[in-house]
mmCIF file of C-alpha atoms in Angstrom:
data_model
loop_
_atom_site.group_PDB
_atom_site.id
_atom_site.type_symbol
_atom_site.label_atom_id
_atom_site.label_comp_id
_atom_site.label_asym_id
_atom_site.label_seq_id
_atom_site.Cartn_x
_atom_site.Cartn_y
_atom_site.Cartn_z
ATOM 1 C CA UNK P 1 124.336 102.385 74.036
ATOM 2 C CA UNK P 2 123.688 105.349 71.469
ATOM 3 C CA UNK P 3 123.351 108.800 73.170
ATOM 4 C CA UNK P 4 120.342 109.818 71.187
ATOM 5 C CA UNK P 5 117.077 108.649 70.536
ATOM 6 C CA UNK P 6 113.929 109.103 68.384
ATOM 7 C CA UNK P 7 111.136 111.035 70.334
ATOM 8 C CA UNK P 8 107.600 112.769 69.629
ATOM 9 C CA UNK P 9 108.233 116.499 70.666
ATOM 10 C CA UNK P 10 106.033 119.526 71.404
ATOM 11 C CA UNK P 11 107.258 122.574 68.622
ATOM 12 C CA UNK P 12 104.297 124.980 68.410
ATOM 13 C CA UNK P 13 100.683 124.789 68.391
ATOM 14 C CA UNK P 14 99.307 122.343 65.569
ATOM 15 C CA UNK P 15 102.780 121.126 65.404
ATOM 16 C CA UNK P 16 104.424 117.603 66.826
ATOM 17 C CA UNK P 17 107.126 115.769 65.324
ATOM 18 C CA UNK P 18 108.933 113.022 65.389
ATOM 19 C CA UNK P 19 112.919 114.308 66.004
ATOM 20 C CA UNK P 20 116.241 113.359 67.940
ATOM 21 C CA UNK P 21 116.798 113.948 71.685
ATOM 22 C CA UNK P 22 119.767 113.212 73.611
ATOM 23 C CA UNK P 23 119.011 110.022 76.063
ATOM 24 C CA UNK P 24 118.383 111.135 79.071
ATOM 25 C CA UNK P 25 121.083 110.506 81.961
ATOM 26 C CA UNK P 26 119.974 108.643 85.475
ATOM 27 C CA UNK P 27 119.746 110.047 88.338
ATOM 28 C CA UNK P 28 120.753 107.998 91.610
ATOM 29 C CA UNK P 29 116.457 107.566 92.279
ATOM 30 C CA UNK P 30 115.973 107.748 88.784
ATOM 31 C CA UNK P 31 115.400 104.480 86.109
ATOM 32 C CA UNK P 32 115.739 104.933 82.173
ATOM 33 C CA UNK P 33 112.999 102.551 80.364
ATOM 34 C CA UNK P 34 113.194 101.546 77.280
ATOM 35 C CA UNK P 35 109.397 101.882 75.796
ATOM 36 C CA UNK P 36 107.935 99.222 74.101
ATOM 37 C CA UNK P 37 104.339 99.877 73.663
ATOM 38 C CA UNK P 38 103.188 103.992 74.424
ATOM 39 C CA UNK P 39 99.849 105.838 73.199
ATOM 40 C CA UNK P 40 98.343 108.838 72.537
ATOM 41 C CA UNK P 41 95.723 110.660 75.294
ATOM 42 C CA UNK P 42 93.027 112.869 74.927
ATOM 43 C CA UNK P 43 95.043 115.335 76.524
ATOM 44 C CA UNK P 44 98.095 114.889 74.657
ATOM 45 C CA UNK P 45 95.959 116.635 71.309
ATOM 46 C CA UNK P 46 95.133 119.831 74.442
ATOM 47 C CA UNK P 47 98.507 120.127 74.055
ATOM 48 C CA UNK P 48 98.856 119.621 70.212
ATOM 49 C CA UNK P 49 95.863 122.001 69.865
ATOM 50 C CA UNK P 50 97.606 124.889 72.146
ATOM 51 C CA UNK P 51 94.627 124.442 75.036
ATOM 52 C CA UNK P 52 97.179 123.184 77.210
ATOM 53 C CA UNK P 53 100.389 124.746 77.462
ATOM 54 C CA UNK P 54 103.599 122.995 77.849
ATOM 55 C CA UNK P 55 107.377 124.120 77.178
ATOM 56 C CA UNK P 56 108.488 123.865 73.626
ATOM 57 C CA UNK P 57 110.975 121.033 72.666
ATOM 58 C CA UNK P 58 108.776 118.777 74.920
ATOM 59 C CA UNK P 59 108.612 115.056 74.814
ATOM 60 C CA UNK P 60 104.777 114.589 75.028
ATOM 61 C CA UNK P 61 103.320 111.142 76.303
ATOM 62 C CA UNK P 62 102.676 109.654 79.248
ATOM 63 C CA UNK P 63 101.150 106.117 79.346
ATOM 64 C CA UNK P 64 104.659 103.777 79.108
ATOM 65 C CA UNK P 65 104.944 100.038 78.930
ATOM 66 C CA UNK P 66 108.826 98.474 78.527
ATOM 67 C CA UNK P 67 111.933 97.539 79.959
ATOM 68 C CA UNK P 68 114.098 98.769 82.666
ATOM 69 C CA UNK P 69 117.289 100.095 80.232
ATOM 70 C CA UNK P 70 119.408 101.298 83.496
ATOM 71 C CA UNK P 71 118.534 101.316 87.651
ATOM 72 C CA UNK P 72 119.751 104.548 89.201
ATOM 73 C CA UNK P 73 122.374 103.992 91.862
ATOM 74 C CA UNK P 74 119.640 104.149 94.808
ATOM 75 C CA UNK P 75 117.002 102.019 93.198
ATOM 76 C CA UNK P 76 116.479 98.790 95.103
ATOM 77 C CA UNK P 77 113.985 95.691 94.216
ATOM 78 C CA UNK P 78 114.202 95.816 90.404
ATOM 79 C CA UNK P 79 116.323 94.761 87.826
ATOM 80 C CA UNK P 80 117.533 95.903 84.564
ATOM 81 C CA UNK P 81 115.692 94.214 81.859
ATOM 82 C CA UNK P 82 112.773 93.665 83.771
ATOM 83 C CA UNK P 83 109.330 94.624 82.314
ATOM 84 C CA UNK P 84 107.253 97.444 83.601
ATOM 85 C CA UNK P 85 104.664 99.980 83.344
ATOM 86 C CA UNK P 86 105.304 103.529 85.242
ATOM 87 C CA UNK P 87 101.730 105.668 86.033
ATOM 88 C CA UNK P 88 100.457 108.386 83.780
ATOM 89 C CA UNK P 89 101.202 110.082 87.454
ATOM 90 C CA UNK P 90 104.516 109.841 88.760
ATOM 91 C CA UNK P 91 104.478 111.262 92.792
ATOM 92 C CA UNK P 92 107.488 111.535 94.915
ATOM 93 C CA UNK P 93 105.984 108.991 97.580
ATOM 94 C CA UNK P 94 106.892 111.232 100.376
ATOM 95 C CA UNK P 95 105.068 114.795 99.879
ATOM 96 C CA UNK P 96 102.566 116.007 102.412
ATOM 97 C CA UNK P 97 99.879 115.503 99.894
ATOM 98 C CA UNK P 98 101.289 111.766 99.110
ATOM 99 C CA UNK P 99 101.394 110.939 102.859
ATOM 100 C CA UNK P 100 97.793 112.259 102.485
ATOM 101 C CA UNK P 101 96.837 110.301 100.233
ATOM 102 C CA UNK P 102 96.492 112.550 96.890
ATOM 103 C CA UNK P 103 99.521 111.706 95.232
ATOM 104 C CA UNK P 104 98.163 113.482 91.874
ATOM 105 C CA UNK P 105 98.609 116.671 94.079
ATOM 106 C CA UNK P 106 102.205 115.889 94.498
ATOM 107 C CA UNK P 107 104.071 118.842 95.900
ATOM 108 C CA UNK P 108 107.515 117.574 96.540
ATOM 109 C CA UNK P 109 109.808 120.180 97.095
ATOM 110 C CA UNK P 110 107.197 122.909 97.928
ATOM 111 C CA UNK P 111 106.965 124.733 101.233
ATOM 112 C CA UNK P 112 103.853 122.809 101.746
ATOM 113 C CA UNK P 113 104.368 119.729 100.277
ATOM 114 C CA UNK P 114 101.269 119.958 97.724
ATOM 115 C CA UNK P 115 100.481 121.211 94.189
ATOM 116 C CA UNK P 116 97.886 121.435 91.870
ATOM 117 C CA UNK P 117 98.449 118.631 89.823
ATOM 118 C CA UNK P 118 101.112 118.124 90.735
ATOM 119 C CA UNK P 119 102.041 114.300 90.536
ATOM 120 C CA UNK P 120 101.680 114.630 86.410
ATOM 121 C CA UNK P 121 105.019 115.091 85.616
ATOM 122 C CA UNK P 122 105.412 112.971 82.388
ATOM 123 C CA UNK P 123 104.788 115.198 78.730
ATOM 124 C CA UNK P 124 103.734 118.041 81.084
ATOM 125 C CA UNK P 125 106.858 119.721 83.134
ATOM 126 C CA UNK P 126 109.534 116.604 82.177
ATOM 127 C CA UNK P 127 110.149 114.968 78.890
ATOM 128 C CA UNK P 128 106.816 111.571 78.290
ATOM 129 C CA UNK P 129 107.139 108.829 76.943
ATOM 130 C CA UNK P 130 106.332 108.810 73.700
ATOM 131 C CA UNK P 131 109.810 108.040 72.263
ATOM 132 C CA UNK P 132 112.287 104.947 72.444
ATOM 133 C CA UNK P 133 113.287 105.762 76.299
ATOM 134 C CA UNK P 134 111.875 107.585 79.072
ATOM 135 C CA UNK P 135 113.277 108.998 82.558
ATOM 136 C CA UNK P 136 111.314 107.397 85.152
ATOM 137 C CA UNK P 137 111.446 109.968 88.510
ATOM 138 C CA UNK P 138 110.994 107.927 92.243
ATOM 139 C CA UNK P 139 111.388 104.741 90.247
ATOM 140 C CA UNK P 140 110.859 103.072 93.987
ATOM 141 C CA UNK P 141 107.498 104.323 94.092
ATOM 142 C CA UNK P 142 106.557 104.721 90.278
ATOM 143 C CA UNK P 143 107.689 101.596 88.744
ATOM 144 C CA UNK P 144 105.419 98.303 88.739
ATOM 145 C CA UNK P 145 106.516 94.965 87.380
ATOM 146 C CA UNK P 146 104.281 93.243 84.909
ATOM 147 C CA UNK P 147 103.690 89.613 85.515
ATOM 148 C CA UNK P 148 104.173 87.026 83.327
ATOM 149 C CA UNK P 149 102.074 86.409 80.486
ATOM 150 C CA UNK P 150 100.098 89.650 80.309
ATOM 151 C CA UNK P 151 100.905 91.532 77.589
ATOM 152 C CA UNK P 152 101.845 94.768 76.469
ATOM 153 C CA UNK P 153 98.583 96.047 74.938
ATOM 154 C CA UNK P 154 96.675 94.227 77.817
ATOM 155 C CA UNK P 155 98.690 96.203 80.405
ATOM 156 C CA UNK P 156 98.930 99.663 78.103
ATOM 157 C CA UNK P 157 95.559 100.891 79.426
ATOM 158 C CA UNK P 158 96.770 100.777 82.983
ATOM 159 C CA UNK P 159 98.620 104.058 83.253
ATOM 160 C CA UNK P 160 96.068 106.474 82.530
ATOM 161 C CA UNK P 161 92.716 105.331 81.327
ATOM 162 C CA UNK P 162 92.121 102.796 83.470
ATOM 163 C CA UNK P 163 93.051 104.280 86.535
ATOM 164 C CA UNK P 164 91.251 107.584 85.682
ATOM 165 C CA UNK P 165 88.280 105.592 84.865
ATOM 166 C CA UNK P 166 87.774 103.777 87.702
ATOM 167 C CA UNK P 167 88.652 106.594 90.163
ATOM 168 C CA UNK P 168 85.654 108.252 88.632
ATOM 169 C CA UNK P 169 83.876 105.533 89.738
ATOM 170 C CA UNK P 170 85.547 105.381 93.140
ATOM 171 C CA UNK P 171 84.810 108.999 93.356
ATOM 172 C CA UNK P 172 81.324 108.371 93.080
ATOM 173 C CA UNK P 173 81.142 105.926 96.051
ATOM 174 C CA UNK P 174 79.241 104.104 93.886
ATOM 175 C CA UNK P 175 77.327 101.171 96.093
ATOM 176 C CA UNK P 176 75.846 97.673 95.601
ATOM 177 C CA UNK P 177 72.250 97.987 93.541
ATOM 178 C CA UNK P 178 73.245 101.849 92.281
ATOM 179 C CA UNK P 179 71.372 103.375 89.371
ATOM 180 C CA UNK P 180 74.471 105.284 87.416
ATOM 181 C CA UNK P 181 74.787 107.411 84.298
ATOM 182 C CA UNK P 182 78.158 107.911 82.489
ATOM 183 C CA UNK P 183 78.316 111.123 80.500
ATOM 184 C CA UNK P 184 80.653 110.330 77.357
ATOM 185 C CA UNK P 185 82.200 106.891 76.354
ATOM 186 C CA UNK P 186 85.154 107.618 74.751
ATOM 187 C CA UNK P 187 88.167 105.277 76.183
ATOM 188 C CA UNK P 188 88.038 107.137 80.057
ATOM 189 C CA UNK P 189 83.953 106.689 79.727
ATOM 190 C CA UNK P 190 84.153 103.022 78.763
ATOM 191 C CA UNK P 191 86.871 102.223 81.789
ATOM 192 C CA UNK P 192 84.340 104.080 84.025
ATOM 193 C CA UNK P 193 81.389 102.330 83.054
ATOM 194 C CA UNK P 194 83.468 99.051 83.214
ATOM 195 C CA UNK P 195 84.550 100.285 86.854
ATOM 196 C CA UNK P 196 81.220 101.799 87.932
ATOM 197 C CA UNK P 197 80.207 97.491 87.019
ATOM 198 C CA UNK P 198 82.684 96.311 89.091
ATOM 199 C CA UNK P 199 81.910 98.275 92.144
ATOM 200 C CA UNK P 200 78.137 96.744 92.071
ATOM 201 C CA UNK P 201 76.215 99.320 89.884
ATOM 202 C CA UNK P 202 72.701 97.200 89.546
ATOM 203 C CA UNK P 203 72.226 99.938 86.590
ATOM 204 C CA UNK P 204 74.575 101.930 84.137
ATOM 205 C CA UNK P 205 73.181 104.401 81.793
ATOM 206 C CA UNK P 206 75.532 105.363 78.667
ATOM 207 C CA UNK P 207 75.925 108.408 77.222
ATOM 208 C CA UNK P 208 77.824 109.286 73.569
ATOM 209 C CA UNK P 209 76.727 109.871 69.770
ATOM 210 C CA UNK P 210 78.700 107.391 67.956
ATOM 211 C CA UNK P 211 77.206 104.569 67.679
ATOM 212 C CA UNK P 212 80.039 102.307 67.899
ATOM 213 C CA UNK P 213 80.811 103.914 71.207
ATOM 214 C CA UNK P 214 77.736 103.051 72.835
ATOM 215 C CA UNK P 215 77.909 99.449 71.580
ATOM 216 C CA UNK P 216 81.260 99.484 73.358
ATOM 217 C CA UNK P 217 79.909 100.483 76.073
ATOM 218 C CA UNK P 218 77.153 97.656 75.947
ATOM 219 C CA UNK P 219 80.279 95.268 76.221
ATOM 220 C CA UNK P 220 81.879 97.437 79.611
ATOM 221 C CA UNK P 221 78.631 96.483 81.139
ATOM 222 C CA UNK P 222 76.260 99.412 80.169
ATOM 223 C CA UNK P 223 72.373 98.260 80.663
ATOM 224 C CA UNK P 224 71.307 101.074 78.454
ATOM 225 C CA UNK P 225 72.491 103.155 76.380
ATOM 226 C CA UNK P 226 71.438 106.561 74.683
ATOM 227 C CA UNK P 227 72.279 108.253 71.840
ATOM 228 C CA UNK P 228 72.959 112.089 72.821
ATOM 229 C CA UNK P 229 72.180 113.716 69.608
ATOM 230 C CA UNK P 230 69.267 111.618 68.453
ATOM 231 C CA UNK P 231 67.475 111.660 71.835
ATOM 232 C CA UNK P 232 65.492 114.809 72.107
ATOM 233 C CA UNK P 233 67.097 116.025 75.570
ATOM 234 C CA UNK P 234 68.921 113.102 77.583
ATOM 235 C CA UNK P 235 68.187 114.267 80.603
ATOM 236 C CA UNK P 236 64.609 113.870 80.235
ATOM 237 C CA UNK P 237 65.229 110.276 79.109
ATOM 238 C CA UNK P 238 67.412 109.296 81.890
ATOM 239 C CA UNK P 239 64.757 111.075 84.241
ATOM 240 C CA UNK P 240 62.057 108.868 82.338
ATOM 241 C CA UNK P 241 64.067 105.355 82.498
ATOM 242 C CA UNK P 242 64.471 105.826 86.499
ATOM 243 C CA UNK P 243 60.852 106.941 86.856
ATOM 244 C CA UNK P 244 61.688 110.676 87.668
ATOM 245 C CA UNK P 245 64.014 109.775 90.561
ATOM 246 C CA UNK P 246 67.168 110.159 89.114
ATOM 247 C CA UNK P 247 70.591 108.489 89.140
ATOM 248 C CA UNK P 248 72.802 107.979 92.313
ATOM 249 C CA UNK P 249 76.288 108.865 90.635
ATOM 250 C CA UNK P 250 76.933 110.665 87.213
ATOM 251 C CA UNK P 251 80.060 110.619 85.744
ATOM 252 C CA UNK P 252 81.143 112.989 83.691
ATOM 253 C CA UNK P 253 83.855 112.021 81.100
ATOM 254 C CA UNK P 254 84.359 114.948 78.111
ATOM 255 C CA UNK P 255 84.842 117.838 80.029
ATOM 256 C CA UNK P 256 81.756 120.376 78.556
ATOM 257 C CA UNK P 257 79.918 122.286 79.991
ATOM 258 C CA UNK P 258 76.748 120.325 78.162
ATOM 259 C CA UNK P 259 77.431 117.247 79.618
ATOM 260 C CA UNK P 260 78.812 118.659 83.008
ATOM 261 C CA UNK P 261 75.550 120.335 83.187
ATOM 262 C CA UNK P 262 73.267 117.224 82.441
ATOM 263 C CA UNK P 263 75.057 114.657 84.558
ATOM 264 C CA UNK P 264 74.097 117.167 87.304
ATOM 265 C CA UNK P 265 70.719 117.557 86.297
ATOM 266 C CA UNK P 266 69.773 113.614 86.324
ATOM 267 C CA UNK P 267 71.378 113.572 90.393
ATOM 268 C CA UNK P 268 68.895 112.405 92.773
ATOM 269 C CA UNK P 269 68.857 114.747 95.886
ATOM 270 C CA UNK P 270 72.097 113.645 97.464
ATOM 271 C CA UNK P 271 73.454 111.833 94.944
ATOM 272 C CA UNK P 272 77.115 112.524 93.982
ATOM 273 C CA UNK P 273 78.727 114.090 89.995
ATOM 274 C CA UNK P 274 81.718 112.598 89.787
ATOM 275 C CA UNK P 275 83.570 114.674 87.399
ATOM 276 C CA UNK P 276 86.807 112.984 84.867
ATOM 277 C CA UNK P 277 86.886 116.122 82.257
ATOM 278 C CA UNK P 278 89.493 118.220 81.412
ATOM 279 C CA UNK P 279 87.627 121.665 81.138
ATOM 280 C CA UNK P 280 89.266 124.690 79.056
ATOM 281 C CA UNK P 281 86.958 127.060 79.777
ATOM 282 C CA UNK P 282 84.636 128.095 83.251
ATOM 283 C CA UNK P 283 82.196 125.961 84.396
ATOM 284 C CA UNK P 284 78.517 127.291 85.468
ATOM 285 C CA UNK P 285 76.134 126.093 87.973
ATOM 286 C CA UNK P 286 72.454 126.250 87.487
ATOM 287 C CA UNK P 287 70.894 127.244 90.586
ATOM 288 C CA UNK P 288 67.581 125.319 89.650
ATOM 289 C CA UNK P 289 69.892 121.604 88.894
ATOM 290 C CA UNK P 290 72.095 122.646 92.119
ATOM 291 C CA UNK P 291 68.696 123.504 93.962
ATOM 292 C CA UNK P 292 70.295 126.365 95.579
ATOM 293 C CA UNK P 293 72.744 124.282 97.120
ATOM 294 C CA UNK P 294 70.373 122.757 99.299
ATOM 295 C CA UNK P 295 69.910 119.505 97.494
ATOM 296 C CA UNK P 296 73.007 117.879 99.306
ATOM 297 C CA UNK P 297 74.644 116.565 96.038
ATOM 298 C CA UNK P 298 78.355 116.571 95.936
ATOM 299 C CA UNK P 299 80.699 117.312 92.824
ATOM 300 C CA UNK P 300 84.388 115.507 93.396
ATOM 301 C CA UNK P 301 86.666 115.897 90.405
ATOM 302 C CA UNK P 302 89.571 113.429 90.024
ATOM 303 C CA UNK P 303 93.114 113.414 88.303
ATOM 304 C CA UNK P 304 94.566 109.849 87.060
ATOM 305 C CA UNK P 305 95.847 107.915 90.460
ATOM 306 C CA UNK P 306 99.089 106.555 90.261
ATOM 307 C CA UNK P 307 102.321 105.398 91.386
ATOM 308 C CA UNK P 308 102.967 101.684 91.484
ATOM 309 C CA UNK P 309 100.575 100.167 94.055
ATOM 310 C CA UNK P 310 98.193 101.661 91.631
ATOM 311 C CA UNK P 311 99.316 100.172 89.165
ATOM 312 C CA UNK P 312 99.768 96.577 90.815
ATOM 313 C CA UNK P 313 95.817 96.876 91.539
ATOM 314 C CA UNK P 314 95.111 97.882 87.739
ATOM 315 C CA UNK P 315 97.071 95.134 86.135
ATOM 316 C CA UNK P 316 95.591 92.824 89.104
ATOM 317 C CA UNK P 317 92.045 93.153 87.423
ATOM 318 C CA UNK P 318 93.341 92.866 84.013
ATOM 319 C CA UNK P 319 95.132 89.317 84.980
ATOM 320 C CA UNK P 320 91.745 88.345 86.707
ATOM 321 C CA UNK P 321 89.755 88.888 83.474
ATOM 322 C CA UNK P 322 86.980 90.773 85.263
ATOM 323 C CA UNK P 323 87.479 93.596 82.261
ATOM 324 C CA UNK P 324 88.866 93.134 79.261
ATOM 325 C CA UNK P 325 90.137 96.262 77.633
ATOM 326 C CA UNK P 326 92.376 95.027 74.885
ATOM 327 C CA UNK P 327 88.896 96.284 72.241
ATOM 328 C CA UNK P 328 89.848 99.844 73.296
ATOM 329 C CA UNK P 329 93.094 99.279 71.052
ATOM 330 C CA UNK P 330 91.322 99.877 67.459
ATOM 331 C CA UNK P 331 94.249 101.017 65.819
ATOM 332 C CA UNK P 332 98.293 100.387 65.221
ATOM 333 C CA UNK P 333 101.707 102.154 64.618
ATOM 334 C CA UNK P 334 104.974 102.255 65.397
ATOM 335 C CA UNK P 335 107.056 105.369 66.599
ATOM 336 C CA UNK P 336 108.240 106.251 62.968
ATOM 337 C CA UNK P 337 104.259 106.538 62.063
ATOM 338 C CA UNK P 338 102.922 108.918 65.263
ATOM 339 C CA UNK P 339 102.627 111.833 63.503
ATOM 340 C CA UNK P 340 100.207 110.010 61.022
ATOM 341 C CA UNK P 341 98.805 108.226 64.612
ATOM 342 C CA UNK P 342 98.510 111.979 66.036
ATOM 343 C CA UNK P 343 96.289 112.934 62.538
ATOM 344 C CA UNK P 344 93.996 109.981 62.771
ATOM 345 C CA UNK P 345 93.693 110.418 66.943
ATOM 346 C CA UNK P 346 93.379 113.722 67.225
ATOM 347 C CA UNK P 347 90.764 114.397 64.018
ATOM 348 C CA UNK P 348 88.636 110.939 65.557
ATOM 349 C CA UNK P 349 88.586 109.101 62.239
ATOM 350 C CA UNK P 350 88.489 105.510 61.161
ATOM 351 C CA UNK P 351 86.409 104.731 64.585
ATOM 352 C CA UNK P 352 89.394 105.528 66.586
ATOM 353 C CA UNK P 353 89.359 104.793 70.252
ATOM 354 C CA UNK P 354 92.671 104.377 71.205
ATOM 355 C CA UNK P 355 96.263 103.448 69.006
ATOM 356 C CA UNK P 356 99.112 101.037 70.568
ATOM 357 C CA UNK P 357 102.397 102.616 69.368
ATOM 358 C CA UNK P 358 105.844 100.728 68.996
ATOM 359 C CA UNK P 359 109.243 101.788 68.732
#
């Protein structure tokens, strides 16, 4: 096996490229993966764009599909060669905050056993996965198997996307016969509206400008759609489609203050804002939409679930065929090509949603 391997790495702000990186070595709970199929994240261009810091000479990525390359001495129930996905989220499996249930807040090896997001470990404090191989940490409780005859492009939306998307839905408690508005239909808004349908929302309302988005979103099982820009204010039209009552759960998938703000504006009195964005600057609360916090509606915030039971329940619907998110893949290249992938992603040309890379 070659010691060194082609990888997509953090340099400076504006700046990734495609250069050479030793293969990592395996640890006893460790496994190496060889990646087959990666892509690029909305976050991943926070980073590119310097409103996300990360440590220089960075491997950035973090939504692998591939092969097991080598098992750490621990590792039990796999096999090399077997395919896999790992999470976007990678948590130790035994952290206070795991055994609580927020394994995003993974704090293994703190005091306390939590941290602030601290189950993303992948293109954020270790080397991702955008590259030939990746080091997966905890493979026991990070690696899922992917079953026969799925894919990789129908499985590449499980790490991240999917599972963020949904958990805003989850997050919303969304019920049987609930009126809901999603906030943004880029690839996390699509999975949510997808998931807010298959938790029983009688009623989705979609929110973007472009209008391929929104007939996207038609197909993850929006009812309606509206187009932000060319509606005159869309919280007056969402207020007007549900007869001034408002919508059970918003869902708020872009991370602006704009649409932060209107997704908590169209809230019935104790309805709940589910919130998916990734905000680089403060948010503020209108008193009037929050009615002076004495409207009982609740704002829960959500970072990708993961680890591999996770992941077993997101490639579970995708083998079912209750969503089908293989139309989120509009574009292709292989490793060689990211840095054109990153110029096409990150300036939102060509009708990009989201690009299946090779190596």
């Amino acid at each position: 096996m070659a010691s060194m391997m082609k990888a997509a790495i953090f340099v400076e702000k504006g700046r990734i490229v495609l250069d050479d990186k030793r293969i990592p070595d395996v640890g006893p709970n460790d496994a190496l993966m060889r990646v087959t199929t990666t892509t690029i994240c909305g976050t991943d261009v926070h980073i590119l764009k310097g409103e996300y810091p990360v440590e220089k000479g960075l491997v950035i990525g973090h939504e692998p599909v591939g092969v097991i390359e080598k098992l750490g001495s621990a590792v039990t129930g796999f096999y090399e060669g077997q395919r896999v996905i790992a999470g976007a989220i990678t948590p130790s499996g035994w952290s206070n905050a795991c055994l609580c249930g927020y394994c995003s807040q993974d704090g293994a090896g703190t005091k306390h056993g939590w941290k602030p997001i601290g189950g993303w470990k992948f293109g954020n404090t270790i080397d991702g996965c955008q590259a030939e191989y990746v080091l997966v940490p905890d493979a026991m409780a990070n690696l899922a198997p992917i079953a026969d005859g799925l894919t990789d492009e129908e499985v590449l939306m499980c790490p991240d996307i999917m599972s963020t998307g949904f958990a805003g839905a989850e997050n919303g408690g969304i019920k049987i016969g609930d009126t809901v508005a999603i906030f943004a239909q880029g690839p996390i808004g699509l999975c949510a509206t997808a998931g807010a349908r298959l938790m029983g929302a009688s009623r989705i309302i979609a929110v973007d400008t472009v209008p391929a988005r929104l007939a996207m979103a038609k197909r993850m099982g929006a009812d309606e759609v509206i187009d932000f820009k060319a509606s005159n204010n869309p919280v007056d039209a969402i207020m007007d489609l549900t007869d001034g009552r408002g919508v059970d759960v918003a869902i708020e998938a872009l991370g602006l203050q704009s649409t932060f703000e209107a997704a908590l504006r169209v809230l019935r009195p104790g309805g709940t804002l589910s919130s998916l964005g990734v905000y680089s600057t403060d948010l503020r609360i209108p008193l009037d939409a929050y009615a002076a916090g004495l409207g009982e509606k609740t704002i829960r915030s959500a970072l990708c679930p993961g680890g591999k039971e996770r992941m077993r329940r997101m490639m579970n619907i995708v083998r079912s065929g209750r969503v089908d998110l293989k139309g989120l893949v509009t574009h292709r290249f292989t490793l060689d090509q990211i840095e054109d992938a990153y110029d096409l992603f990150a300036n939102q040309r060509d009708g990009v949603l989201k690009v299946a890379i090779t190596t």
